[in-house]
Amino acid sequence: MKGINIIIILSLTLIAFTSCKKSVTQSYTPSPQDYIGKWMYEVWINDTTEENKYFGLELRSAGNDSIEGLFCSVWLNGDRLDGSNADEEATTNVWGKFINDSLYVNVKGGRWEDASAKAVMRLVNDSSLLWKVISEEGEIFIPDSVILKRDCDSIKTGKENAVTEPTDTSTVQENDTSEIQLKGKLSAYSVIEKENYSCEFGEPWGDIALMKNGKTISKIKLAVCEPQRDFYFMGFDATLKGFDFTIHFGHSRWQYEQTFVFEYINNDFYLTKTIDYTPFEVEDGLDFHKKEYKLKKPIPFKNVDMEEHMALLLKRF
């Protein structure tokens, strides 16, 4: 059996999917409950190409800040199966913990005994979930970095359930944007992130612009592209005093997160503190230490150097 029929039939092995629900808005901090449900990434081009692929993920609560689930994967137009497709007796092959608005998970492959991976997930919006692999052991067939879409319906049969283009983050248009408007008396202000997913070594991943009444009044640069450094922007939150945003970066399994907190002071926005999340090893993977650093002298938004603050975090660690 070829093409999308293989993808659709084998994806039915994901069991016990929960119903779809509204998950996250720009001003809402996601909780483990918001990740629960069924997510999928699918590419179908024609009946014969090896570029056809499917990755399905079911997440369910495991109590407190923990989540478990099941994945199935169809690669190379059905020539490579993994997860519940390769191990039909599997009921759980994903285990994770919710840390700083993200899910960090361990994944057990179904094709080979020693195949495993670690990944991080972060909600992008109500219906999109960013998936990024941190490390792999053995041969496992999962995507490295993609946007999974929430599937609110039961799995359909036929090509109407497939996308015609990959939703891999490498295909996101240059200067893709996200924006949030501030609250209350600061409602004339907004902040917007423009990220360049295809930047070259030494170039910034993009910038963050501070706007008033729709006009840009100041900008700061995101971190620069660097080989082997995993970096991505994790979104804004509007606060009562201003706003904050979080970035994720690291090398290999050592992944860091840093939140930049800005407050409106004397008619300008100032960086007043950073919240650092540094990794430490636990029995089932990695956990994070949280520590706040209040600046002795607040820094105006336009003068913030993100590379400098990332370096300070690593020095403190």
Coordinates of C-alpha atoms in Angstrom, one line a residue:
M1 CA 0.0 0.0 0.0
K2 CA 1.5 3.3 -1.0
G3 CA 1.4 7.0 -0.2
I4 CA -1.1 8.7 2.0
N5 CA -3.2 5.6 2.6
I6 CA -0.2 4.1 4.5
I7 CA 0.2 7.3 6.5
I8 CA -3.5 7.6 7.4
I9 CA -4.0 3.9 8.3
L10 CA -0.9 3.6 10.4
S11 CA -1.6 6.9 12.2
L12 CA -4.8 5.2 13.6
T13 CA -2.5 3.4 16.0
L14 CA -2.5 6.5 18.2
I15 CA -5.1 5.6 20.8
A16 CA -7.2 7.4 23.5
F17 CA -6.9 10.9 22.0
T18 CA -8.5 13.6 24.1
S19 CA -10.9 16.2 22.7
C20 CA -9.7 19.5 21.2
K21 CA -9.8 22.5 23.4
K22 CA -8.7 26.2 23.2
S23 CA -5.2 26.3 24.6
V24 CA -3.2 29.6 24.8
T25 CA -3.4 33.3 24.0
Q26 CA -0.7 35.8 23.8
S27 CA -1.4 37.1 27.3
Y28 CA -1.9 33.7 28.9
T29 CA 0.8 31.5 30.4
P30 CA 0.2 28.0 29.2
S31 CA -0.2 25.2 31.7
P32 CA 0.3 21.4 31.3
Q33 CA -3.5 21.1 30.7
D34 CA -3.1 23.2 27.5
Y35 CA -0.8 20.7 25.9
I36 CA -3.1 17.7 26.4
G37 CA -4.6 16.4 23.2
K38 CA -3.7 15.3 19.8
W39 CA -1.1 17.0 17.6
M40 CA 0.2 16.1 14.1
Y41 CA 2.7 17.0 11.4
E42 CA 2.0 15.6 7.9
V43 CA 3.5 16.0 4.4
W44 CA 1.9 14.5 1.4
I45 CA 3.2 15.4 -2.1
N46 CA 2.2 12.4 -4.3
D47 CA 1.7 8.7 -4.1
T48 CA 5.3 7.7 -4.7
T49 CA 7.7 10.3 -3.3
E50 CA 9.8 9.4 -0.3
E51 CA 9.2 12.9 1.1
N52 CA 5.8 11.8 2.3
K53 CA 5.9 11.7 6.1
Y54 CA 3.7 11.7 9.2
F55 CA 4.3 12.4 12.9
G56 CA 1.5 12.1 15.4
L57 CA 1.6 12.9 19.1
E58 CA -0.9 12.3 21.9
L59 CA -0.3 13.9 25.2
R60 CA -2.2 13.2 28.5
S61 CA -1.8 14.3 32.1
A62 CA 0.4 12.2 34.4
G63 CA -0.3 14.4 37.5
N64 CA 1.1 17.6 38.9
D65 CA 3.5 19.1 36.3
S66 CA 4.0 15.8 34.4
I67 CA 2.7 14.6 31.0
E68 CA 3.0 11.3 29.3
G69 CA 1.9 10.2 25.8
L70 CA 2.3 8.2 22.7
F71 CA 3.9 9.0 19.3
C72 CA 3.7 7.3 16.0
S73 CA 5.9 8.1 13.0
V74 CA 5.7 7.2 9.3
W75 CA 8.8 8.2 7.3
L76 CA 10.0 7.7 3.7
N77 CA 6.5 7.1 2.3
G78 CA 5.9 4.3 4.8
D79 CA 9.3 2.5 4.4
R80 CA 10.3 3.6 8.0
L81 CA 7.9 3.3 11.0
D82 CA 8.6 4.3 14.6
G83 CA 6.8 4.7 17.9
S84 CA 3.5 2.9 18.2
N85 CA 3.7 2.0 14.5
A86 CA 6.8 -0.1 15.2
D87 CA 5.7 -1.4 18.6
E88 CA 1.9 -2.0 18.6
E89 CA 1.9 -3.0 22.3
A90 CA 3.2 0.5 23.3
T91 CA 0.8 2.5 25.3
T92 CA 3.3 5.2 26.4
N93 CA 6.5 6.2 24.8
V94 CA 6.7 9.9 25.7
W95 CA 7.3 11.1 29.3
G96 CA 7.8 14.8 30.2
K97 CA 7.8 17.6 32.7
F98 CA 6.4 21.1 32.4
I99 CA 9.1 23.7 33.2
N100 CA 9.0 27.4 32.6
D101 CA 6.0 27.2 30.1
S102 CA 7.7 24.4 28.1
L103 CA 7.5 20.7 28.0
Y104 CA 10.8 18.7 28.2
V105 CA 10.2 15.1 27.2
N106 CA 12.0 11.8 26.9
V107 CA 11.0 9.8 23.9
K108 CA 11.5 6.0 23.5
G109 CA 11.7 4.7 19.9
G110 CA 9.8 1.6 18.9
R111 CA 12.0 0.3 16.1
W112 CA 15.2 -0.4 18.0
E113 CA 15.7 -1.2 21.7
D114 CA 18.4 1.5 22.3
A115 CA 16.7 4.3 20.3
S116 CA 15.6 7.3 22.3
A117 CA 15.6 11.1 22.2
K118 CA 15.0 14.2 24.3
A119 CA 12.9 17.1 23.0
V120 CA 11.3 20.4 24.1
M121 CA 7.9 21.6 23.2
R122 CA 6.4 25.1 23.4
L123 CA 2.9 26.4 22.5
V124 CA 3.1 29.0 19.7
N125 CA -0.6 29.8 19.6
D126 CA -4.0 28.1 20.1
S127 CA -3.4 25.5 17.5
S128 CA 0.4 25.3 16.9
L129 CA 3.1 23.5 19.0
L130 CA 6.8 23.9 18.4
W131 CA 8.7 20.6 18.6
K132 CA 12.5 20.7 18.8
V133 CA 14.8 17.7 19.4
I134 CA 17.6 18.3 21.9
S135 CA 19.5 15.0 21.6
E136 CA 19.2 11.5 20.1
E137 CA 20.5 8.1 20.9
G138 CA 20.4 5.2 18.3
E139 CA 18.2 5.3 15.3
I140 CA 14.9 7.0 15.8
F141 CA 12.5 8.4 13.2
I142 CA 11.2 11.7 14.5
P143 CA 11.4 15.3 13.1
D144 CA 14.2 17.5 14.3
S145 CA 12.2 20.8 14.4
V146 CA 8.6 21.2 13.2
I147 CA 5.4 23.0 14.0
L148 CA 2.7 20.5 15.0
K149 CA -0.9 21.4 14.5
R150 CA -3.7 20.6 16.9
D151 CA -6.1 18.1 15.4
C152 CA -9.6 18.9 16.6
D153 CA -11.3 16.2 14.5
S154 CA -11.0 12.5 14.3
I155 CA -8.4 11.2 11.8
K156 CA -9.9 11.5 8.3
T157 CA -9.4 9.1 5.5
G158 CA -8.2 10.6 2.2
K159 CA -5.9 13.4 1.0
E160 CA -8.0 16.2 2.6
N161 CA -6.1 15.4 5.9
A162 CA -2.7 16.0 4.4
V163 CA -0.8 19.3 3.9
T164 CA 0.9 20.0 0.6
E165 CA 3.9 21.7 2.1
P166 CA 6.1 20.8 5.1
T167 CA 5.4 22.8 8.3
D168 CA 9.1 22.5 9.2
T169 CA 10.4 25.6 10.9
S170 CA 13.0 25.9 8.1
T171 CA 10.2 26.8 5.7
V172 CA 8.9 29.7 7.8
Q173 CA 9.2 32.9 5.9
E174 CA 12.1 35.3 6.8
N175 CA 11.0 37.9 9.3
D176 CA 8.0 35.9 10.6
T177 CA 6.4 38.0 13.3
S178 CA 4.6 37.7 16.7
E179 CA 3.2 40.7 18.5
I180 CA 1.5 41.5 21.8
Q181 CA -0.3 44.7 23.0
L182 CA 0.4 45.9 26.5
K183 CA -2.2 46.2 29.3
G184 CA -4.1 49.1 30.9
K185 CA -2.5 52.5 30.8
L186 CA 0.2 51.0 28.5
S187 CA -2.2 49.9 25.9
A188 CA -0.8 52.4 23.3
Y189 CA 2.3 50.3 23.4
S190 CA 3.1 46.9 21.8
V191 CA 6.1 44.7 21.3
I192 CA 6.7 42.7 18.2
E193 CA 9.3 40.0 17.4
K194 CA 10.6 39.5 13.9
E195 CA 12.6 36.3 13.6
N196 CA 14.7 35.3 10.6
Y197 CA 14.8 31.4 10.5
S198 CA 17.3 31.4 7.6
C199 CA 20.0 33.8 9.0
E200 CA 23.7 33.0 8.4
F201 CA 26.5 32.8 10.9
G202 CA 27.1 36.1 12.7
E203 CA 23.8 37.6 11.6
P204 CA 21.1 38.2 14.3
W205 CA 18.1 35.8 14.3
G206 CA 15.9 39.0 14.1
D207 CA 14.9 41.8 16.3
I208 CA 12.3 42.9 18.9
A209 CA 10.7 46.2 18.3
L210 CA 8.9 48.4 20.8
M211 CA 6.0 50.3 19.2
K212 CA 3.6 53.1 20.2
N213 CA 0.4 53.6 18.3
G214 CA 1.6 51.3 15.6
K215 CA 4.9 53.1 15.0
T216 CA 8.3 51.7 15.9
I217 CA 10.1 53.7 18.5
S218 CA 13.0 51.4 19.4
K219 CA 14.6 48.0 18.6
I220 CA 16.9 45.4 20.1
K221 CA 18.6 42.5 18.3
L222 CA 18.0 38.9 19.0
A223 CA 21.0 36.6 19.4
V224 CA 23.3 35.9 16.4
C225 CA 23.4 32.7 14.5
E226 CA 26.1 30.4 15.7
P227 CA 26.9 26.8 14.7
Q228 CA 25.7 24.2 17.2
R229 CA 23.8 26.7 19.3
D230 CA 20.1 26.0 19.7
F231 CA 18.3 29.3 19.9
Y232 CA 14.6 30.3 19.7
F233 CA 12.3 33.0 20.9
M234 CA 9.6 31.7 23.3
G235 CA 7.1 34.6 23.3
F236 CA 5.9 37.7 25.1
D237 CA 3.8 38.2 28.2
A238 CA 2.1 41.5 29.0
T239 CA 2.4 42.4 32.7
L240 CA 0.9 45.0 35.0
K241 CA 4.1 47.1 34.8
G242 CA 5.2 46.4 31.3
F243 CA 6.2 43.1 29.5
D244 CA 8.6 40.3 29.5
F245 CA 9.9 37.8 27.0
T246 CA 11.8 34.5 27.2
I247 CA 14.5 33.0 25.0
H248 CA 15.8 29.4 24.9
F249 CA 19.4 28.5 23.9
G250 CA 22.1 26.0 24.5
H251 CA 24.5 23.4 23.1
S252 CA 23.6 19.7 22.8
R253 CA 21.8 18.6 26.0
W254 CA 22.7 21.7 28.0
Q255 CA 19.7 23.9 27.4
Y256 CA 19.1 27.3 29.1
E257 CA 16.3 29.7 29.3
Q258 CA 16.3 33.3 30.2
T259 CA 13.4 35.7 30.8
F260 CA 13.9 39.5 30.4
V261 CA 11.6 41.6 32.5
F262 CA 10.8 45.2 31.4
E263 CA 9.0 47.9 33.4
Y264 CA 7.7 51.3 32.4
I265 CA 9.6 53.9 34.4
N266 CA 9.8 57.7 33.7
N267 CA 8.2 57.4 30.3
D268 CA 10.5 54.7 29.0
F269 CA 10.8 50.9 29.3
Y270 CA 13.7 49.5 31.3
L271 CA 15.1 46.0 31.8
T272 CA 14.8 45.6 35.6
K273 CA 15.7 41.9 36.1
T274 CA 16.4 38.6 34.4
I275 CA 15.1 35.2 35.4
D276 CA 17.6 32.5 34.6
Y277 CA 16.8 28.7 34.2
T278 CA 19.9 26.6 34.3
P279 CA 19.9 22.8 33.9
F280 CA 20.9 20.0 36.3
E281 CA 20.6 16.3 35.8
V282 CA 17.9 14.2 37.5
E283 CA 17.2 10.5 37.2
D284 CA 14.8 10.9 34.3
G285 CA 16.6 13.6 32.4
L286 CA 17.1 17.3 33.1
D287 CA 15.4 19.7 35.5
F288 CA 16.0 23.5 35.9
H289 CA 17.2 25.8 38.7
K290 CA 15.3 29.1 38.7
K291 CA 17.0 32.3 39.9
E292 CA 16.1 35.9 39.6
Y293 CA 18.8 38.7 39.1
K294 CA 17.6 42.2 39.8
L295 CA 19.7 44.8 38.0
K296 CA 21.3 47.4 40.2
K297 CA 20.8 49.9 37.5
P298 CA 17.9 49.3 35.1
I299 CA 18.9 49.4 31.4
P300 CA 16.8 51.3 28.8
F301 CA 15.1 49.0 26.2
K302 CA 17.1 50.3 23.3
N303 CA 20.5 49.6 25.1
V304 CA 19.8 45.9 26.0
D305 CA 22.4 43.5 24.6
M306 CA 20.9 40.0 24.6
E307 CA 24.2 38.3 23.8
E308 CA 25.8 40.0 26.8
H309 CA 23.1 38.8 29.2
M310 CA 23.2 35.3 27.8
A311 CA 27.0 35.3 28.4
L312 CA 26.4 36.5 32.0
L313 CA 24.0 33.6 32.6
L314 CA 26.6 31.1 31.4
K315 CA 29.2 32.7 33.6
R316 CA 26.9 32.5 36.6
F317 CA 26.2 28.8 35.8

